[in-house]
CSV table of C-alpha atoms in Angstrom, one decimal:
chain,number,residue,atom,x,y,z
Q,300,GLU,CA,13.9,-21.1,16.2
Q,301,ASP,CA,15.1,-17.5,15.5
Q,302,ILE,CA,12.7,-17.1,12.6
Q,303,ASP,CA,9.6,-14.9,13.1
Q,304,GLY,CA,6.8,-17.0,11.8
Q,305,GLU,CA,4.8,-20.2,12.0
Q,306,SER,CA,4.4,-23.2,9.8
Q,307,PHE,CA,1.3,-23.1,7.5
Q,308,LEU,CA,1.6,-26.8,6.7
Q,309,GLN,CA,-1.9,-27.4,8.1
Q,310,VAL,CA,-3.4,-25.0,5.7
Q,311,ILE,CA,-1.5,-26.5,2.7
Q,312,SER,CA,-2.5,-30.0,3.8
Q,313,GLY,CA,-6.1,-29.1,4.2
Q,314,THR,CA,-6.5,-29.8,7.9
Q,315,LYS,CA,-7.0,-26.1,8.7
Q,316,ASP,CA,-8.7,-23.4,6.7
Q,317,THR,CA,-6.9,-20.3,8.0
Q,318,HIS,CA,-3.5,-19.3,9.2
Q,319,HIS,CA,-3.6,-15.7,10.5
Q,320,LYS,CA,-6.4,-13.3,11.0
Q,321,MET,CA,-4.2,-10.4,9.8
Q,322,VAL,CA,-1.3,-10.0,7.4
Q,323,PHE,CA,1.1,-7.1,7.7
Q,324,GLY,CA,3.1,-5.4,5.0
Q,325,THR,CA,5.8,-2.9,4.5
Q,326,HIS,CA,7.2,-1.0,1.5
Q,327,THR,CA,9.8,1.7,1.7
Q,328,ASN,CA,11.2,2.4,-1.7
Q,329,LYS,CA,14.6,3.3,-0.4
Q,330,GLY,CA,15.4,5.8,-3.0
Q,331,GLU,CA,16.3,3.6,-5.9
Q,332,VAL,CA,15.8,4.7,-9.5
Q,333,LEU,CA,15.6,8.5,-9.2
Q,334,SER,CA,13.2,8.5,-6.3
Q,335,TRP,CA,13.1,9.1,-2.6
Q,336,LYS,CA,12.0,7.1,0.4
Q,337,TYR,CA,8.3,6.6,0.4
Q,338,PRO,CA,7.4,4.3,3.3
Q,339,ILE,CA,4.1,2.5,3.4
Q,340,ARG,CA,2.8,0.2,6.2
Q,341,ALA,CA,-0.3,-1.9,5.9
Q,342,VAL,CA,-2.5,-4.5,7.5
Q,343,ARG,CA,-5.0,-6.7,5.8
Q,344,THR,CA,-7.8,-8.8,7.2
Q,345,ARG,CA,-10.2,-11.1,5.4
Q,346,THR,CA,-12.5,-8.1,4.8
Q,347,HIS,CA,-10.4,-4.9,4.8
Q,348,LYS,CA,-7.0,-3.4,3.9
Q,349,TYR,CA,-5.7,-0.5,5.8
Q,350,ILE,CA,-2.7,1.4,4.5
Q,351,VAL,CA,-0.7,4.2,6.1
Q,352,ASN,CA,1.4,6.3,3.7
Q,353,LEU,CA,3.9,7.6,6.2
Q,354,MET,CA,5.3,10.4,4.0
Q,355,HIS,CA,2.1,11.1,2.0
Q,356,SER,CA,3.0,14.7,1.2
Q,357,ARG,CA,5.7,13.4,-1.2
Q,358,THR,CA,4.9,12.5,-4.8
Q,359,VAL,CA,5.4,8.8,-5.4
Q,360,THR,CA,8.1,8.0,-7.9
Q,361,ASN,CA,9.7,4.6,-8.5
Q,362,ALA,CA,11.0,2.3,-11.2
Q,363,MET,CA,7.5,1.9,-12.7
Q,364,ILE,CA,7.4,5.6,-13.4
Q,365,ARG,CA,11.0,6.5,-14.2
Q,366,THR,CA,14.2,4.8,-15.6
Q,367,ARG,CA,17.8,5.6,-14.8
Q,368,ASP,CA,18.6,6.4,-18.4
Q,369,GLN,CA,17.1,9.8,-19.3
Q,370,ASN,CA,17.6,9.0,-23.0
Q,371,LYS,CA,15.0,6.2,-22.8
Q,372,PRO,CA,11.3,6.4,-22.5
Q,373,GLN,CA,10.4,7.0,-18.8
Q,374,GLY,CA,8.6,4.3,-16.9
Q,375,ALA,CA,7.0,1.0,-17.8
Q,376,ASN,CA,5.0,0.7,-21.0
Q,377,PHE,CA,1.6,0.5,-19.2
Q,378,TRP,CA,2.5,3.6,-17.1
Q,379,ARG,CA,3.3,5.6,-20.3
Q,380,GLU,CA,0.0,4.4,-21.8
Q,381,TRP,CA,-1.9,5.6,-18.7
Q,382,GLN,CA,-0.2,9.0,-18.9
Q,383,SER,CA,-0.9,9.3,-22.6
Q,384,ALA,CA,-4.6,8.4,-22.1
Q,385,ALA,CA,-4.8,10.9,-19.2
Q,386,GLN,CA,-3.3,13.6,-21.3
Q,387,ASN,CA,-5.7,12.8,-24.1
Q,388,GLY,CA,-8.8,13.4,-22.0
Q,389,ASN,CA,-9.5,9.9,-20.5
Q,390,GLU,CA,-10.8,10.9,-17.1
Q,391,PHE,CA,-10.5,7.4,-15.6
Q,392,ALA,CA,-6.8,7.2,-16.6
Q,393,ALA,CA,-6.2,10.7,-15.2
Q,394,ARG,CA,-7.8,9.8,-11.8
Q,395,GLN,CA,-5.6,6.6,-11.7
Q,396,VAL,CA,-2.4,8.4,-12.5
Q,397,GLU,CA,-3.2,11.1,-9.9
Q,398,ARG,CA,-4.2,8.6,-7.2
Q,399,TYR,CA,-1.0,6.6,-7.7
Q,400,ILE,CA,1.4,9.5,-7.4
Q,401,HIS,CA,-0.4,11.6,-4.8
Q,402,ARG,CA,-1.7,9.3,-2.0
Q,403,PRO,CA,-3.6,10.2,1.1
Q,404,ARG,CA,-2.1,9.5,4.6
Q,405,LEU,CA,-4.7,6.8,5.3
Q,406,GLU,CA,-6.4,4.4,3.1
Q,407,LEU,CA,-9.1,1.8,4.0
Q,408,TYR,CA,-10.7,-0.5,1.5
Q,409,ASP,CA,-13.5,-3.0,2.0
Q,410,ILE,CA,-11.9,-5.7,-0.2
Q,411,THR,CA,-15.0,-7.9,0.0
Q,412,ASN,CA,-17.2,-5.3,-1.8
Q,413,ASP,CA,-14.4,-3.3,-3.5
Q,414,PRO,CA,-11.8,-5.9,-4.5
Q,415,PHE,CA,-10.1,-3.4,-6.9
Q,416,GLU,CA,-9.7,-0.9,-4.0
Q,417,MET,CA,-11.3,2.0,-5.9
Q,418,ASN,CA,-13.1,3.6,-2.9
Q,419,ASN,CA,-11.0,4.8,0.0
Q,420,LEU,CA,-13.2,4.7,3.1
Q,421,ALA,CA,-10.7,6.0,5.6
Q,422,SER,CA,-12.3,9.4,6.0
Q,423,GLU,CA,-15.9,8.2,6.2
Q,424,ASN,CA,-17.3,8.5,9.7
Q,425,GLU,CA,-19.0,5.1,9.6
Q,426,HIS,CA,-15.6,3.4,9.2
Q,427,GLY,CA,-14.0,5.2,12.1
Q,428,THR,CA,-14.0,2.1,14.3
Q,429,ALA,CA,-12.3,0.0,11.7
Q,430,VAL,CA,-9.7,2.6,11.1
Q,431,LYS,CA,-8.9,2.9,14.8
Q,432,GLU,CA,-8.8,-0.9,15.3
Q,433,LEU,CA,-6.6,-1.6,12.3
Q,434,HIS,CA,-4.3,1.4,13.2
Q,435,SER,CA,-3.9,-0.1,16.7
Q,436,HIS,CA,-3.0,-3.5,15.3
Q,437,LEU,CA,-0.6,-2.0,12.9
Q,438,LYS,CA,1.1,0.1,15.6
Q,439,GLU,CA,1.4,-3.0,17.8
Q,440,TRP,CA,3.0,-5.0,15.0
Q,441,MET,CA,5.4,-2.2,14.1
Q,442,HIS,CA,6.5,-2.0,17.7
Q,443,ALA,CA,7.1,-5.7,17.9
Q,444,GLN,CA,9.2,-5.5,14.7
Q,445,ASN,CA,11.2,-2.6,16.0
Q,446,ASP,CA,10.2,-0.7,12.9
Q,447,PRO,CA,12.2,2.5,12.6
Q,448,MET,CA,9.2,4.3,11.0
Q,449,LEU,CA,7.0,3.7,14.1
Q,450,SER,CA,7.5,7.3,15.2
Q,451,GLN,CA,6.0,8.4,11.9
Q,452,LEU,CA,2.8,6.4,12.5
């Protein structure tokens, strides 16, 4: 009774098609593996994903990018491959490396039409209503969770 959640047995058993209209997510990267805190909060609906990078002015660094042992190759194999491709003139790889480590404060993706989340719509005027609505839902949820990062929202 002290657990925050609801059974989704009806969805599993096929008597119901949906469980929630929205799913909320958090990521903080609490400074493990040669990095610093990089808190992210998000909400996803059936059609959109809204992400707030609460400390977006920082460069993202994590276990995928770096390892503790400075004598070993840094980061995961695929990350090193992306970096190598970027350094060798692959423009797509360069854009992906850049967009991973330098993120905007707000991200909005139409996951129906852009399932790989390549086009951030957050700054486009025609998506202003979606940004405001999802931001409001996220703020409400963070408040309900007593999220210590609420003041950064």
